[in-house]
Tab-separated table of C-alpha atoms in Angstrom:
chain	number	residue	atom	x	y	z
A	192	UNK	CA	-18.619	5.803	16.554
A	193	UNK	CA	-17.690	3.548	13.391
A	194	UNK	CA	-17.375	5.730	10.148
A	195	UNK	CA	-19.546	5.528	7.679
A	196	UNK	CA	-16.639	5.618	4.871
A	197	UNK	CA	-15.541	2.436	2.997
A	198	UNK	CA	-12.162	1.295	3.262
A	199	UNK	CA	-11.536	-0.967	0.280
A	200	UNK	CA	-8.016	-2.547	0.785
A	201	UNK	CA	-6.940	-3.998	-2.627
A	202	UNK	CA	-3.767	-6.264	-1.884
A	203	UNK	CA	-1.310	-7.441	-4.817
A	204	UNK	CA	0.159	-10.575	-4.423
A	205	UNK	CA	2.907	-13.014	-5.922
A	206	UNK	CA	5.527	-15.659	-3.985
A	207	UNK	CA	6.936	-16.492	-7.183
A	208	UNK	CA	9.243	-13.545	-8.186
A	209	UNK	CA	11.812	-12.765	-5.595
A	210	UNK	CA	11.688	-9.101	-6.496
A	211	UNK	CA	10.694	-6.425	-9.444
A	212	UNK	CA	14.008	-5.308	-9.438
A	213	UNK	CA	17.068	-5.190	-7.583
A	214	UNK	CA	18.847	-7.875	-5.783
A	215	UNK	CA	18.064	-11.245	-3.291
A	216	UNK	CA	15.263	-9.860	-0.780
A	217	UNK	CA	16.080	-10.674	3.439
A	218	UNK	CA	13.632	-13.629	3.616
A	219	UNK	CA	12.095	-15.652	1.076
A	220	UNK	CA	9.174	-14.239	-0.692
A	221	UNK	CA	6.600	-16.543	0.403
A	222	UNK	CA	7.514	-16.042	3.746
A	223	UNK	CA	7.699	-12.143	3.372
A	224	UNK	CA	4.013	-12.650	1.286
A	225	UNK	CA	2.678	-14.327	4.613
A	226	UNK	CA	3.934	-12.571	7.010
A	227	UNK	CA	3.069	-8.904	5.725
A	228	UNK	CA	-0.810	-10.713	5.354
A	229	UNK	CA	-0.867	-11.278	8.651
A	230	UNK	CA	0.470	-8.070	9.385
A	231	UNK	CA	-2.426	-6.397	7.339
A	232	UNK	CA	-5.205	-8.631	8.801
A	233	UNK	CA	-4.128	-7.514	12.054
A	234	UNK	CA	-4.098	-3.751	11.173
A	235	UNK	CA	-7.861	-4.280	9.735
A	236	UNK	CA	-8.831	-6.026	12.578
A	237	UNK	CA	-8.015	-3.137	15.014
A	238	UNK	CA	-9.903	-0.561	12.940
A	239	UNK	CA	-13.479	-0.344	13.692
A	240	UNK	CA	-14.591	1.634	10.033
A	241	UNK	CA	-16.548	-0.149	7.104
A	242	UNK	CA	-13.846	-2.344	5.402
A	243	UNK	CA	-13.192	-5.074	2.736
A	244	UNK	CA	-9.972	-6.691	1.534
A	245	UNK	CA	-9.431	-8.161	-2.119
A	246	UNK	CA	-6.230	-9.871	-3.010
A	247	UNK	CA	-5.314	-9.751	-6.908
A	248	UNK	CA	-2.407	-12.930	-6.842
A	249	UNK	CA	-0.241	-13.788	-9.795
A	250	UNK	CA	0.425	-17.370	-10.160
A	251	UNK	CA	1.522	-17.642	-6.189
A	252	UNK	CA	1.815	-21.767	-5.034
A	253	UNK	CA	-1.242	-23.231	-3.419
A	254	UNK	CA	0.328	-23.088	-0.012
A	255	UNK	CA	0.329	-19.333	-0.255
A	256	UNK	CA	-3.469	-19.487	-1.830
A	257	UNK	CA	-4.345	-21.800	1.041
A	258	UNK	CA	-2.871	-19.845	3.772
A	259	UNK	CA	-5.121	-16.362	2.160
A	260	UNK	CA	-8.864	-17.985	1.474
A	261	UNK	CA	-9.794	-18.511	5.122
A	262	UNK	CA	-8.997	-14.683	6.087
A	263	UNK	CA	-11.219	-13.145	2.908
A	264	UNK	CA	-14.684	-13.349	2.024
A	265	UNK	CA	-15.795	-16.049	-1.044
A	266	UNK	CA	-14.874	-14.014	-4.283
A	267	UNK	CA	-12.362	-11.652	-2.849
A	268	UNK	CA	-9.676	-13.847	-4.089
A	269	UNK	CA	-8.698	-12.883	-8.109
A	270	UNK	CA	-6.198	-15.603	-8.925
A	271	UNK	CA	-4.136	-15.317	-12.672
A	272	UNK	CA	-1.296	-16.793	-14.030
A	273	UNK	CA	2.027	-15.324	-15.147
A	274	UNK	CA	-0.092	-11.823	-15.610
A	275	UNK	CA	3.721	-9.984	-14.964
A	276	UNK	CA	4.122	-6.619	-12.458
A	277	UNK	CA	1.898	-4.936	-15.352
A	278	UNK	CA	-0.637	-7.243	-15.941
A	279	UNK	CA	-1.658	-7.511	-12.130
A	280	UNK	CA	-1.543	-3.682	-12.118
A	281	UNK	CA	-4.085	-3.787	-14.282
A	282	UNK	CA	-5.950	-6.336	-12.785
A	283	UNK	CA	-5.979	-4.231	-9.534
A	284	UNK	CA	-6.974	-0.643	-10.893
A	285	UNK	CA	-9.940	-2.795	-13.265
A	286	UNK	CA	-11.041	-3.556	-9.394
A	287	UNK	CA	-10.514	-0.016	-8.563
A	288	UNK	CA	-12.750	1.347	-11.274
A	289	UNK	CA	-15.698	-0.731	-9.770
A	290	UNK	CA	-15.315	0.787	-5.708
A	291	UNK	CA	-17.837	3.461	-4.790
A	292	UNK	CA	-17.012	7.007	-5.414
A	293	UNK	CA	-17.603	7.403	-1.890
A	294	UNK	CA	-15.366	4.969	-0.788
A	295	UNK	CA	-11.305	5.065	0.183
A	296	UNK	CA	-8.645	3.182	-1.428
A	297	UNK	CA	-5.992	1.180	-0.105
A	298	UNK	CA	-3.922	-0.195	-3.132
A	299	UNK	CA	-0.823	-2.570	-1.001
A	300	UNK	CA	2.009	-4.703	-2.559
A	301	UNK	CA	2.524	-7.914	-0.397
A	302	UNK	CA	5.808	-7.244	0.912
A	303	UNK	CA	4.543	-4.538	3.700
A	304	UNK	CA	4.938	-5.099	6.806
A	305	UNK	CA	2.258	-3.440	8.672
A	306	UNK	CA	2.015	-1.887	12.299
A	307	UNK	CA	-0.847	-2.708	14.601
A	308	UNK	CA	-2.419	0.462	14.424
A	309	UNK	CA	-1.007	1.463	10.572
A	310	UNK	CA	-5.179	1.269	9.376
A	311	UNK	CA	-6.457	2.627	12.184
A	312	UNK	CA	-3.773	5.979	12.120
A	313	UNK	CA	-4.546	6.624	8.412
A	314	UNK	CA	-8.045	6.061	8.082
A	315	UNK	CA	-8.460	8.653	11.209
A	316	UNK	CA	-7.484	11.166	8.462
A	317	UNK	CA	-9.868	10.814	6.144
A	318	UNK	CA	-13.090	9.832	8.649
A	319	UNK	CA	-12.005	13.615	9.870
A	320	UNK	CA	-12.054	15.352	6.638
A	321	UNK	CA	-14.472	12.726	4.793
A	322	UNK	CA	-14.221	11.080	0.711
A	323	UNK	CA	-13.410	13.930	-0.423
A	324	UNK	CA	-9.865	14.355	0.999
A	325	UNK	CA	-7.525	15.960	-1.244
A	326	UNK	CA	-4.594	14.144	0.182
A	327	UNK	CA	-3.244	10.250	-0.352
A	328	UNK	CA	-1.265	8.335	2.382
A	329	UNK	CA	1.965	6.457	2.000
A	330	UNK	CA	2.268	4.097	4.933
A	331	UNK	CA	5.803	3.738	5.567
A	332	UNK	CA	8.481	6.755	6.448
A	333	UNK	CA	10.991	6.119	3.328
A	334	UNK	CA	14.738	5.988	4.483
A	335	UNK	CA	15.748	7.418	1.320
A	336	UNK	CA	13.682	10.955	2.040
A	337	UNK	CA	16.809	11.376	4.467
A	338	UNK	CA	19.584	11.023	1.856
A	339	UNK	CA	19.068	14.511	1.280
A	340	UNK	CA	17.725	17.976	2.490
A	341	UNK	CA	13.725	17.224	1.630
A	342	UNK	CA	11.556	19.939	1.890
A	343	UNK	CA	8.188	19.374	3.570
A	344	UNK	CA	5.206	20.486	5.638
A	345	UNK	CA	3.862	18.235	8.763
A	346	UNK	CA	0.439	17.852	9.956
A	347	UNK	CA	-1.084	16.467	13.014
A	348	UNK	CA	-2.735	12.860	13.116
A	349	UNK	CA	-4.434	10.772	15.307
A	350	UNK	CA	-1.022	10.191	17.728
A	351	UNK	CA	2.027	10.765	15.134
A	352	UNK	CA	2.769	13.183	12.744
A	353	UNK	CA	2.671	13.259	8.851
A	354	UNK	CA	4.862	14.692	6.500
A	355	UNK	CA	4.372	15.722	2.727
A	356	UNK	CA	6.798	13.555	0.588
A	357	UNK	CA	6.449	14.257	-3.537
A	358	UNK	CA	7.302	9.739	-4.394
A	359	UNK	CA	5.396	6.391	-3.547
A	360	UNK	CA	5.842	3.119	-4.529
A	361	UNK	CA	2.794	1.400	-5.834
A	362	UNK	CA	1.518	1.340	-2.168
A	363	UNK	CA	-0.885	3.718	-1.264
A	364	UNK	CA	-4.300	5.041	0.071
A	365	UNK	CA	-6.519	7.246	-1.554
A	366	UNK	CA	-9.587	8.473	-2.465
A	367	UNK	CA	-11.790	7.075	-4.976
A	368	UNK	CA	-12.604	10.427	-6.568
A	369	UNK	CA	-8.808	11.219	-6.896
A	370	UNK	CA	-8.220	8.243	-7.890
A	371	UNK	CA	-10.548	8.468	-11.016
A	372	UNK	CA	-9.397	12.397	-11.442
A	373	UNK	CA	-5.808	11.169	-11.946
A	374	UNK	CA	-6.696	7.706	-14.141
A	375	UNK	CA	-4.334	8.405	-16.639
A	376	UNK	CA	-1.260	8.177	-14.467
A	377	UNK	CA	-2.133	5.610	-12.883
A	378	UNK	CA	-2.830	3.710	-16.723
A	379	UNK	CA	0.759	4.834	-17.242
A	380	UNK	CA	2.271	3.189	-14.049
A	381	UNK	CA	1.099	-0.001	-15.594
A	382	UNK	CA	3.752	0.471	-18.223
A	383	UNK	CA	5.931	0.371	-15.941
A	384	UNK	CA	8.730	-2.502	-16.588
A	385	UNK	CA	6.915	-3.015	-19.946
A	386	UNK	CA	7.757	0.397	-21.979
A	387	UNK	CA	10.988	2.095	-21.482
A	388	UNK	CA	11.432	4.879	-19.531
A	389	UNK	CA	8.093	4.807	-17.391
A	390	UNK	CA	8.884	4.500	-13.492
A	391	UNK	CA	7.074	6.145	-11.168
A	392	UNK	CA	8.553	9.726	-11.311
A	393	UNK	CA	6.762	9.829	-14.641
A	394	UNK	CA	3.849	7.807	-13.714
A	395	UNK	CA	2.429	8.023	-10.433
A	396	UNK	CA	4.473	10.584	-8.957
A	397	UNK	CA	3.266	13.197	-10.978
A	398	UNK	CA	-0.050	12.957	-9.065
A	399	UNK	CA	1.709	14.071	-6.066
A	400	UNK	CA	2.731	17.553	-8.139
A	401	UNK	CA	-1.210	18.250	-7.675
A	402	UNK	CA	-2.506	16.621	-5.151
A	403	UNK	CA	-0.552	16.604	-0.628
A	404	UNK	CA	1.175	13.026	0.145
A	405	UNK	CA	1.535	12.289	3.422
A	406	UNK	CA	3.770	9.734	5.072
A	407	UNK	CA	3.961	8.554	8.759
A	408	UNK	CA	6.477	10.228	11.607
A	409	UNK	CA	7.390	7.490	12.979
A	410	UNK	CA	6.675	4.983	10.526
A	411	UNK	CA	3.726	3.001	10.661
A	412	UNK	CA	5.512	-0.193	8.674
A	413	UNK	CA	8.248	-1.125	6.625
A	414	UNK	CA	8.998	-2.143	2.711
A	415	UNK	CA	10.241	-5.292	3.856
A	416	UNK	CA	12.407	-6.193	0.767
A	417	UNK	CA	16.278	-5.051	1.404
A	418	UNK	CA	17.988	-3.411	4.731
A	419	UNK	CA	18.113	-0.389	2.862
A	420	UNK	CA	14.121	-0.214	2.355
A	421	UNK	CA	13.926	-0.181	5.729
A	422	UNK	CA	12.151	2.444	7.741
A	423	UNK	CA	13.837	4.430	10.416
A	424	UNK	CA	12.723	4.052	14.574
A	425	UNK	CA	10.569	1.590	14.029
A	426	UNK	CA	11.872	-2.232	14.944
A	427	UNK	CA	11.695	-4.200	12.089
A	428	UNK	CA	12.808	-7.803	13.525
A	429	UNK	CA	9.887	-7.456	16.454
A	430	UNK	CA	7.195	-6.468	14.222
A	431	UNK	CA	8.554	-9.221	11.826
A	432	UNK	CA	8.318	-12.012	14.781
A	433	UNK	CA	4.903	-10.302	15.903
A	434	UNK	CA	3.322	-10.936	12.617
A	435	UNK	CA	5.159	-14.929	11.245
């Protein structure tokens, strides 16, 4: 039976900046950029709910633009120049403001590097408990959550387990009415590189004080930016090669 819930998959893109922070990434970016698309549109097309995917791009070459348009409906493309990590932020959430209450939120940065079935395992979660989830999904298992003793509960999904993890990355599902509810952080995250001292701990982590994060046992992708963003027991060079 196909859900009746919305997924609305907002995607952030840029192949000009090599990375936010932090040093030279594993591949270059407009490689990364292409292959984590394909990755994505591969994940969507193995889901059977209600979906749509928007791409907010920041001044990315016309190769890059060229290699999106076919795989997204007219209009779905929002293309700016030199908007900055903040501007297209803000860019995305103005998108965000216009979804249905009803519907669920999937806000994704361009370098993630999606399993097959990634959509299909999170969105079983909320067609099971319905819009008004009070839980948000991280899609990748972070290596650094094992640096340390990390205290969390697990829940059953659809054929792995999730965890509850308390920090995200800009990349995550949700929601539209916790999403609204929580506005103000995510305002603040915007800030972010642009006022000092706002990260995410401060930003969009405090969400997570309130409101059950979940993350994928195993992983269901990988940050594909450094070796150390890596997820564990998941193969990142065959997914990689799966999805160029």
């Amino acid at each position: 039976r196909v859900s009746k819930i919305m997924l609305k998959v907002i995607l952030r893109t840029c192949d000009k900046v090599d990375s936010f922070s932090g040093p030279k990434r594993m591949k270059p970016k407009a490689e990364v950029v292409k292959t984590c698309f394909n990755s994505l549109l591969k994940s969507l097309s193995i889901y059977q709910g209600q979906k749509e995917l928007l791409v907010v791009d920041d001044s990315s070459s016309e190769e890059t633009l060229n290699f999106i348009r076919p795989s997204i409906k007219d209009g779905n493309l929002f293309s700016f120049q030199n908007l900055s990590n903040s501007g297209s932020l803000i860019e995305c959430y103005k998108l965000a403001d216009t979804m249905p209450d009803d519907s669920i939120i999937f806000f994704i940065e361009d370098d993630y590097l999606l399993h097959p079935y990634c959509i299909d395992e999170m969105m079983f979660l909320y067609n099971k408990t319905g819009h008004n989830s009070r839980y948000i999904l991280h899609p990748v298992d972070y290596p650094d959550r094992y640096k340390d003793l990390y205290d969390c509960q697990v829940i059953l999904g659809k054929s792995i387990h999730w965890r509850t993890i308390k920090h995200t990355t800009g990349t995550f599902m949700l929601p539209k009415s916790i999403y609204k509810e929580y506005r103000h952080c995510y305002q603040k995250f915007t800030e972010y590189g642009i006022t000092p001292g706002i990260n995410e701990d401060n930003s969009i982590n405090l969400v997570y004080k309130d409101i059950p994060c979940l993350s994928p046992l195993p992983s269901l992708g990988h940050h594909y930016q450094y070796q150390s963003t890596l997820s564990p027991f998941l193969d990142a060079d065959k997914l990689w090669n799966e999805n160029r």
